[in-house]
């Protein structure tokens, strides 16, 4: 049986052509050309003022939080169900991630729990649009505004997602993206920092250049200790090709989700929601089996594996990991992950491929 991957990128001749051009010609005075082009294309797609290409989303988040002045003893609120990359940069700065529960339908931050978790040390709220699902940004921004706390977005999984007319990542104080090989737009490894805030942009620009301010004319003269999280021109060349195809890449994600959703209708499970006023980029189609239905996640994954299908478990609550304190009071998070998994999704996935996945799931009920 043909292997069905969990996910993989869509790389065409266009990506290969740009990468070849970058490796052959993208040096000397042209060494930033594809980086600037990629940033410009991304800004245009997202409709934001500023974008800085980075080596990863983790790096972009690290610099963004540093630019907000977050440091030792500070607290940053984020959802318990998450990938570690959203939480790790908080700890790099000596601050503490505060994991709060998620909503049962969006699997994203519960604004009521966010409000309860705010203390005098809270310095930011990170809204992670999990698997493409939009956070309740209106509620989060209102809470943030009331308490003077910036709301930032980790939109690594939300290319193609739109909330009340704005693209995910363009709504908060800043947004971060990932172009890891598993993401909707890829450069192999890579990320992007975006913001509409001029002051935040200038700070991150300086931080991203090893602390050398834009106006500093003295060579090799950093004014502060910064970071080195730059993207290479080579990776940016691939990114430029991906941005020319971004609508097509998003459409494929949506086609795949729609197929699974239509095939699994009527079964006792929930999938990624797309509430009124939002568009879901459906980075990762996920199923959550209804509570009370007998379900053995490992057995279904084993059935996938037997048919050469690569399924993936839902993210764990981060508070379950050994380096953090347990938070079983986050009952939604602790109840979700055992009943949930991600289905394969990539550009080249055919209806026949998906039918194999669907049959395994149906066979389970
Ligand atoms: C993939 C991902 C990241 C990490 O991105 P890197 O580019 O690997 O640093 C961060 N946050 C979320 C929500 C992700 O899914």
CSV table of C-alpha atoms and ligand atoms in Angstrom, one decimal:
chain,number,residue,atom,x,y,z
A,1,UNK,CA,0.0,0.0,0.0
A,2,UNK,CA,1.2,3.5,-0.9
A,3,UNK,CA,2.4,5.4,2.2
A,4,UNK,CA,0.2,8.2,3.3
A,5,UNK,CA,2.2,10.8,5.2
A,6,UNK,CA,1.0,12.9,8.1
A,7,UNK,CA,2.0,15.9,6.0
A,8,UNK,CA,4.6,17.0,3.5
A,9,UNK,CA,5.3,20.1,1.5
A,10,UNK,CA,4.3,20.9,-2.1
A,11,UNK,CA,7.5,21.7,-4.0
A,12,UNK,CA,7.2,22.5,-7.8
A,13,UNK,CA,9.6,23.6,-10.5
A,14,UNK,CA,9.0,27.1,-9.4
A,15,UNK,CA,10.5,26.6,-5.9
A,16,UNK,CA,13.4,24.6,-7.5
A,17,UNK,CA,14.0,27.4,-10.1
A,18,UNK,CA,14.1,30.2,-7.4
A,19,UNK,CA,16.3,28.1,-5.1
A,20,UNK,CA,18.7,27.4,-8.0
A,21,UNK,CA,18.8,31.1,-8.9
A,22,UNK,CA,19.5,31.9,-5.3
A,23,UNK,CA,22.3,29.4,-5.0
A,24,UNK,CA,23.9,30.5,-8.2
A,25,UNK,CA,23.4,34.2,-8.2
A,26,UNK,CA,22.1,35.3,-4.7
A,27,UNK,CA,25.4,36.4,-3.3
A,28,UNK,CA,27.3,39.7,-2.9
A,29,UNK,CA,25.0,42.6,-3.5
A,30,UNK,CA,22.1,40.2,-4.2
A,31,UNK,CA,22.4,38.4,-0.9
A,32,UNK,CA,19.3,39.9,0.6
A,33,UNK,CA,17.2,40.0,-2.6
A,34,UNK,CA,14.9,37.0,-2.0
A,35,UNK,CA,14.6,37.8,1.7
A,36,UNK,CA,13.2,41.3,1.0
A,37,UNK,CA,10.9,39.9,-1.7
A,38,UNK,CA,9.7,37.2,0.6
A,39,UNK,CA,9.0,39.7,3.4
A,40,UNK,CA,7.2,42.0,0.9
A,41,UNK,CA,5.0,39.1,-0.4
A,42,UNK,CA,4.2,38.0,3.1
A,43,UNK,CA,3.2,41.6,4.2
A,44,UNK,CA,1.0,41.9,1.2
A,45,UNK,CA,-0.7,38.5,1.8
A,46,UNK,CA,-1.3,39.4,5.5
A,47,UNK,CA,-2.0,43.1,5.0
A,48,UNK,CA,0.4,44.2,7.7
A,49,UNK,CA,2.9,47.1,7.8
A,50,UNK,CA,6.1,45.2,8.8
A,51,UNK,CA,7.6,41.8,8.4
A,52,UNK,CA,10.9,40.3,9.4
A,53,UNK,CA,12.0,36.9,8.1
A,54,UNK,CA,13.5,34.7,10.8
A,55,UNK,CA,15.1,31.3,11.1
A,56,UNK,CA,12.1,29.9,13.0
A,57,UNK,CA,8.8,30.8,14.6
A,58,UNK,CA,10.4,30.1,18.0
A,59,UNK,CA,13.0,32.8,17.3
A,60,UNK,CA,10.4,35.3,16.1
A,61,UNK,CA,8.4,34.7,19.3
A,62,UNK,CA,11.5,35.0,21.4
A,63,UNK,CA,12.4,38.4,19.9
A,64,UNK,CA,8.8,39.7,20.0
A,65,UNK,CA,8.5,38.9,23.7
A,66,UNK,CA,11.9,40.4,24.4
A,67,UNK,CA,10.8,43.6,22.6
A,68,UNK,CA,7.8,43.8,24.9
A,69,UNK,CA,10.3,43.9,27.8
A,70,UNK,CA,9.4,40.5,29.2
A,71,UNK,CA,12.0,39.2,31.7
A,72,UNK,CA,12.6,37.4,34.9
A,73,UNK,CA,9.6,37.0,37.2
A,74,UNK,CA,7.1,37.9,34.6
A,75,UNK,CA,4.2,35.7,33.6
A,76,UNK,CA,2.8,35.0,30.1
A,77,UNK,CA,-0.6,33.4,29.6
A,78,UNK,CA,-1.2,30.8,26.9
A,79,UNK,CA,-3.4,27.8,26.3
A,80,UNK,CA,-2.4,24.5,28.0
A,81,UNK,CA,-3.0,22.5,24.7
A,82,UNK,CA,-0.1,23.6,22.6
A,83,UNK,CA,3.1,22.8,21.0
A,84,UNK,CA,6.1,23.6,23.2
A,85,UNK,CA,7.5,26.1,20.7
A,86,UNK,CA,4.9,28.7,21.9
A,87,UNK,CA,6.0,28.3,25.5
A,88,UNK,CA,9.8,27.8,25.3
A,89,UNK,CA,10.6,31.4,24.4
A,90,UNK,CA,8.9,32.6,27.6
A,91,UNK,CA,11.3,30.4,29.6
A,92,UNK,CA,14.3,31.7,27.6
A,93,UNK,CA,13.5,35.1,29.0
A,94,UNK,CA,13.3,33.9,32.6
A,95,UNK,CA,9.6,34.4,32.6
A,96,UNK,CA,6.9,31.8,33.5
A,97,UNK,CA,4.3,30.3,31.2
A,98,UNK,CA,0.9,30.2,32.8
A,99,UNK,CA,-1.2,27.5,31.1
A,100,UNK,CA,-4.9,28.1,31.1
A,101,UNK,CA,-7.7,25.9,29.8
A,102,UNK,CA,-9.1,25.9,26.3
A,103,UNK,CA,-12.7,26.1,24.9
A,104,UNK,CA,-14.1,22.6,24.1
A,105,UNK,CA,-15.1,23.6,20.5
A,106,UNK,CA,-12.1,25.7,19.3
A,107,UNK,CA,-9.4,24.0,21.4
A,108,UNK,CA,-8.0,27.6,21.8
A,109,UNK,CA,-7.7,29.9,24.8
A,110,UNK,CA,-10.8,30.3,27.0
A,111,UNK,CA,-11.1,34.1,27.6
A,112,UNK,CA,-12.9,33.5,30.9
A,113,UNK,CA,-9.9,31.4,32.1
A,114,UNK,CA,-7.5,34.0,30.8
A,115,UNK,CA,-9.2,36.7,32.8
A,116,UNK,CA,-9.0,34.6,36.0
A,117,UNK,CA,-5.3,33.9,35.4
A,118,UNK,CA,-4.2,37.5,35.2
A,119,UNK,CA,-2.0,38.8,38.0
A,120,UNK,CA,0.1,41.9,38.5
A,121,UNK,CA,3.0,40.0,36.9
A,122,UNK,CA,1.2,39.2,33.6
A,123,UNK,CA,3.0,40.8,30.7
A,124,UNK,CA,1.5,39.2,27.7
A,125,UNK,CA,-1.2,36.8,26.4
A,126,UNK,CA,-0.2,34.5,23.5
A,127,UNK,CA,-3.1,33.6,21.3
A,128,UNK,CA,-2.2,30.4,19.4
A,129,UNK,CA,-4.6,29.6,16.6
A,130,UNK,CA,-4.5,25.8,17.1
A,131,UNK,CA,-4.6,23.7,13.9
A,132,UNK,CA,-5.9,26.7,12.0
A,133,UNK,CA,-8.8,27.4,14.4
A,134,UNK,CA,-9.3,31.1,15.3
A,135,UNK,CA,-8.9,32.2,18.9
A,136,UNK,CA,-11.7,34.5,20.2
A,137,UNK,CA,-9.6,37.6,19.4
A,138,UNK,CA,-12.4,40.1,20.2
A,139,UNK,CA,-12.7,38.8,23.8
A,140,UNK,CA,-8.9,38.5,24.3
A,141,UNK,CA,-8.2,42.0,22.9
A,142,UNK,CA,-10.9,43.4,25.2
A,143,UNK,CA,-9.4,41.7,28.3
A,144,UNK,CA,-5.9,42.8,27.2
A,145,UNK,CA,-7.0,46.4,26.6
A,146,UNK,CA,-8.7,46.6,30.0
A,147,UNK,CA,-5.6,45.4,31.9
A,148,UNK,CA,-3.0,47.0,29.6
A,149,UNK,CA,-1.6,43.6,28.6
A,150,UNK,CA,-0.6,43.0,25.0
A,151,UNK,CA,-2.2,40.1,23.1
A,152,UNK,CA,0.2,38.5,20.6
A,153,UNK,CA,-0.5,35.8,18.1
A,154,UNK,CA,1.3,32.6,17.3
A,155,UNK,CA,-0.1,32.0,13.9
A,156,UNK,CA,2.3,29.2,12.9
A,157,UNK,CA,-0.7,27.0,12.2
A,158,UNK,CA,-3.0,29.6,10.8
A,159,UNK,CA,-1.9,30.6,7.3
A,160,UNK,CA,-5.2,30.9,5.4
A,161,UNK,CA,-7.2,31.6,8.6
A,162,UNK,CA,-9.2,34.8,8.8
A,163,UNK,CA,-11.0,36.3,11.8
A,164,UNK,CA,-13.6,39.1,11.2
A,165,UNK,CA,-11.9,40.2,8.0
A,166,UNK,CA,-8.4,40.1,9.2
A,167,UNK,CA,-5.8,37.4,8.6
A,168,UNK,CA,-4.6,35.5,11.6
A,169,UNK,CA,-1.3,37.0,12.8
A,170,UNK,CA,-2.3,40.5,11.8
A,171,UNK,CA,-4.6,41.2,14.7
A,172,UNK,CA,-2.6,41.3,17.9
A,173,UNK,CA,0.4,43.5,18.9
A,174,UNK,CA,2.5,41.2,16.8
A,175,UNK,CA,2.2,37.8,15.0
A,176,UNK,CA,4.6,35.0,14.4
A,177,UNK,CA,4.7,32.3,11.7
A,178,UNK,CA,6.6,29.1,11.0
A,179,UNK,CA,7.8,27.7,7.6
A,180,UNK,CA,8.9,24.4,9.0
A,181,UNK,CA,8.4,21.5,6.6
A,182,UNK,CA,5.1,20.5,8.1
A,183,UNK,CA,3.5,23.9,7.7
A,184,UNK,CA,1.2,25.1,5.0
A,185,UNK,CA,3.9,27.4,3.5
A,186,UNK,CA,7.4,26.0,3.9
A,187,UNK,CA,11.0,27.0,3.5
A,188,UNK,CA,12.3,23.8,5.2
A,189,UNK,CA,12.9,25.8,8.4
A,190,UNK,CA,12.0,29.4,8.8
A,191,UNK,CA,9.7,31.9,10.4
A,192,UNK,CA,8.3,35.4,10.1
A,193,UNK,CA,7.7,38.2,12.6
A,194,UNK,CA,4.9,40.6,11.6
A,195,UNK,CA,3.4,43.8,13.2
A,196,UNK,CA,1.6,47.0,12.5
A,197,UNK,CA,3.3,48.7,15.5
A,198,UNK,CA,6.2,50.9,14.3
A,199,UNK,CA,7.9,50.9,17.7
A,200,UNK,CA,7.7,47.1,18.2
A,201,UNK,CA,9.0,46.7,14.6
A,202,UNK,CA,12.1,48.9,15.2
A,203,UNK,CA,12.9,47.1,18.5
A,204,UNK,CA,12.7,43.6,16.9
A,205,UNK,CA,14.6,44.8,13.8
A,206,UNK,CA,17.5,46.0,16.1
A,207,UNK,CA,17.3,42.8,18.2
A,208,UNK,CA,17.3,40.7,15.0
A,209,UNK,CA,20.5,42.3,13.9
A,210,UNK,CA,22.6,41.4,16.9
A,211,UNK,CA,21.5,44.7,18.6
A,212,UNK,CA,22.7,47.0,15.9
A,213,UNK,CA,20.2,49.8,15.4
A,214,UNK,CA,19.2,50.8,11.9
A,215,UNK,CA,20.7,54.3,12.2
A,216,UNK,CA,23.9,53.3,13.8
A,217,UNK,CA,26.7,54.3,11.3
A,218,UNK,CA,29.6,52.8,13.3
A,219,UNK,CA,30.5,49.4,11.9
A,220,UNK,CA,30.3,46.3,14.1
A,221,UNK,CA,28.8,48.5,16.9
A,222,UNK,CA,25.8,46.8,18.6
A,223,UNK,CA,24.0,49.1,21.1
A,224,UNK,CA,22.6,46.1,23.0
A,225,UNK,CA,22.8,42.4,23.1
A,226,UNK,CA,20.5,41.0,20.4
A,227,UNK,CA,19.7,37.8,18.7
A,228,UNK,CA,20.7,35.9,15.6
A,229,UNK,CA,17.6,34.4,14.1
A,230,UNK,CA,17.9,35.3,10.5
A,231,UNK,CA,16.6,33.5,7.4
A,232,UNK,CA,19.0,32.8,4.6
A,233,UNK,CA,18.4,34.1,1.1
A,234,UNK,CA,18.3,30.5,-0.1
A,235,UNK,CA,15.3,29.6,2.1
A,236,UNK,CA,13.6,32.9,1.2
A,237,UNK,CA,13.8,32.0,-2.5
A,238,UNK,CA,11.7,28.9,-1.8
A,239,UNK,CA,9.4,31.1,0.3
A,240,UNK,CA,8.9,33.4,-2.6
A,241,UNK,CA,7.7,30.6,-4.8
A,242,UNK,CA,5.5,29.3,-2.0
A,243,UNK,CA,3.9,32.8,-1.6
A,244,UNK,CA,3.1,32.9,-5.4
A,245,UNK,CA,1.2,29.7,-4.7
A,246,UNK,CA,-0.2,30.5,-1.3
A,247,UNK,CA,-3.8,30.6,-2.4
A,248,UNK,CA,-3.4,27.2,-4.1
A,249,UNK,CA,-1.7,25.8,-0.9
A,250,UNK,CA,-4.5,27.1,1.3
A,251,UNK,CA,-7.2,25.8,-1.1
A,252,UNK,CA,-5.6,22.3,-0.9
A,253,UNK,CA,-5.9,22.4,2.9
A,254,UNK,CA,-9.5,23.4,2.6
A,255,UNK,CA,-10.3,20.8,0.0
A,256,UNK,CA,-8.8,18.1,2.2
A,257,UNK,CA,-10.7,19.2,5.3
A,258,UNK,CA,-14.0,19.4,3.3
A,259,UNK,CA,-13.6,15.8,2.1
A,260,UNK,CA,-12.9,14.4,5.5
A,261,UNK,CA,-15.7,16.4,7.0
A,262,UNK,CA,-18.2,15.2,4.4
A,263,UNK,CA,-17.2,11.6,4.8
A,264,UNK,CA,-17.3,11.6,8.6
A,265,UNK,CA,-20.6,13.5,9.0
A,266,UNK,CA,-22.9,11.7,11.4
A,267,UNK,CA,-20.2,10.0,13.3
A,268,UNK,CA,-19.8,10.8,17.0
A,269,UNK,CA,-16.9,13.2,16.7
A,270,UNK,CA,-16.1,16.9,16.2
A,271,UNK,CA,-13.6,18.4,13.8
A,272,UNK,CA,-12.1,21.9,13.4
A,273,UNK,CA,-14.8,24.5,13.7
A,274,UNK,CA,-15.3,27.4,11.3
A,275,UNK,CA,-17.7,29.8,13.1
A,276,UNK,CA,-19.5,32.6,11.4
A,277,UNK,CA,-17.2,35.5,10.5
A,278,UNK,CA,-14.1,33.3,10.3
A,279,UNK,CA,-12.2,31.3,7.6
A,280,UNK,CA,-10.2,28.3,8.8
A,281,UNK,CA,-6.9,27.6,7.0
A,282,UNK,CA,-7.3,24.0,8.2
A,283,UNK,CA,-3.6,23.4,8.7
A,284,UNK,CA,-4.4,20.1,10.4
A,285,UNK,CA,-7.8,18.3,10.1
A,286,UNK,CA,-8.4,16.9,13.5
A,287,UNK,CA,-11.0,14.6,15.0
A,288,UNK,CA,-12.1,14.7,18.6
A,289,UNK,CA,-14.3,11.7,19.5
A,290,UNK,CA,-17.3,12.6,21.6
A,291,UNK,CA,-17.1,12.2,25.3
A,292,UNK,CA,-18.5,8.9,26.5
A,293,UNK,CA,-17.9,7.1,23.3
A,294,UNK,CA,-15.5,4.2,23.7
A,295,UNK,CA,-12.3,5.1,21.9
A,296,UNK,CA,-8.8,3.8,22.0
A,297,UNK,CA,-6.5,6.3,20.4
A,298,UNK,CA,-3.5,4.0,20.3
A,299,UNK,CA,-5.6,1.2,18.6
A,300,UNK,CA,-6.7,3.6,15.8
A,301,UNK,CA,-3.2,4.8,15.3
A,302,UNK,CA,-2.1,1.2,15.1
A,303,UNK,CA,-4.8,0.5,12.5
A,304,UNK,CA,-3.5,3.4,10.5
A,305,UNK,CA,0.0,2.2,10.7
A,306,UNK,CA,-1.0,-1.3,9.6
A,307,UNK,CA,-2.3,0.3,6.4
A,308,UNK,CA,0.8,2.5,6.0
A,309,UNK,CA,-1.0,5.6,7.1
A,310,UNK,CA,0.8,8.1,9.3
A,311,UNK,CA,-1.6,9.5,11.9
A,312,UNK,CA,-0.6,11.9,14.7
A,313,UNK,CA,-1.7,12.4,18.3
A,314,UNK,CA,-3.2,15.7,19.3
A,315,UNK,CA,-0.9,18.0,21.3
A,316,UNK,CA,-0.6,17.1,25.0
A,317,UNK,CA,-1.4,19.6,27.6
A,318,UNK,CA,2.0,21.3,28.1
A,319,UNK,CA,1.4,21.2,31.9
A,320,UNK,CA,1.7,17.4,31.7
A,321,UNK,CA,5.3,17.7,30.6
A,322,UNK,CA,8.0,17.0,33.2
A,323,UNK,CA,9.4,20.5,33.3
A,324,UNK,CA,6.1,22.2,34.2
A,325,UNK,CA,3.7,21.9,37.1
A,326,UNK,CA,0.6,19.7,36.5
A,327,UNK,CA,-2.7,21.5,36.1
A,328,UNK,CA,-5.5,19.0,36.1
A,329,UNK,CA,-7.9,21.8,36.9
A,330,UNK,CA,-7.7,22.5,33.1
A,331,UNK,CA,-10.4,19.9,32.7
A,332,UNK,CA,-11.1,20.6,29.0
A,333,UNK,CA,-7.4,20.3,28.0
A,334,UNK,CA,-6.9,17.1,30.1
A,335,UNK,CA,-10.1,15.6,28.6
A,336,UNK,CA,-9.4,16.5,25.0
A,337,UNK,CA,-6.1,15.0,24.0
A,338,UNK,CA,-6.9,11.4,24.7
A,339,UNK,CA,-9.9,11.5,22.4
A,340,UNK,CA,-8.2,13.4,19.6
A,341,UNK,CA,-5.9,13.0,16.7
A,342,UNK,CA,-4.7,14.6,13.4
A,343,UNK,CA,-5.5,13.2,10.0
A,344,UNK,CA,-3.1,13.3,7.1
A,345,UNK,CA,-3.2,16.4,5.0
A,346,UNK,CA,-1.0,17.6,2.1
A,347,UNK,CA,-1.3,19.1,-1.3
A,348,UNK,CA,-0.9,15.8,-3.3
A,349,UNK,CA,-3.3,13.8,-1.1
A,350,UNK,CA,-6.1,12.3,-3.3
A,351,UNK,CA,-9.7,11.4,-2.6
A,352,UNK,CA,-8.6,7.7,-2.9
A,353,UNK,CA,-5.9,8.3,-0.3
A,354,UNK,CA,-8.3,10.0,2.1
A,355,UNK,CA,-10.9,7.2,1.5
A,356,UNK,CA,-8.4,4.8,3.0
A,357,UNK,CA,-8.1,7.0,6.1
A,358,UNK,CA,-11.8,7.4,6.4
A,359,UNK,CA,-12.4,3.7,6.2
A,360,UNK,CA,-10.1,3.0,9.1
A,361,UNK,CA,-12.0,5.6,11.2
A,362,UNK,CA,-15.4,4.2,10.2
A,363,UNK,CA,-14.2,0.7,10.9
A,364,UNK,CA,-13.6,1.9,14.4
A,365,UNK,CA,-17.2,2.7,15.3
B,1,LIG,C1,5.3,24.7,14.3
B,1,LIG,C2,4.9,25.7,15.4
B,1,LIG,C3,5.8,26.5,16.0
B,1,LIG,C4,7.3,26.3,15.8
B,1,LIG,O1,7.8,26.8,14.7
B,1,LIG,P1,9.3,26.7,14.4
B,1,LIG,O2,9.5,27.4,13.1
B,1,LIG,O3,9.6,25.2,14.3
B,1,LIG,O4,10.0,27.4,15.5
B,1,LIG,C5,5.4,27.4,16.9
B,1,LIG,N1,4.1,27.5,17.3
B,1,LIG,C6,3.2,26.7,16.8
B,1,LIG,C7,1.8,26.8,17.2
B,1,LIG,C8,3.6,25.7,15.8
B,1,LIG,O5,2.7,24.9,15.3
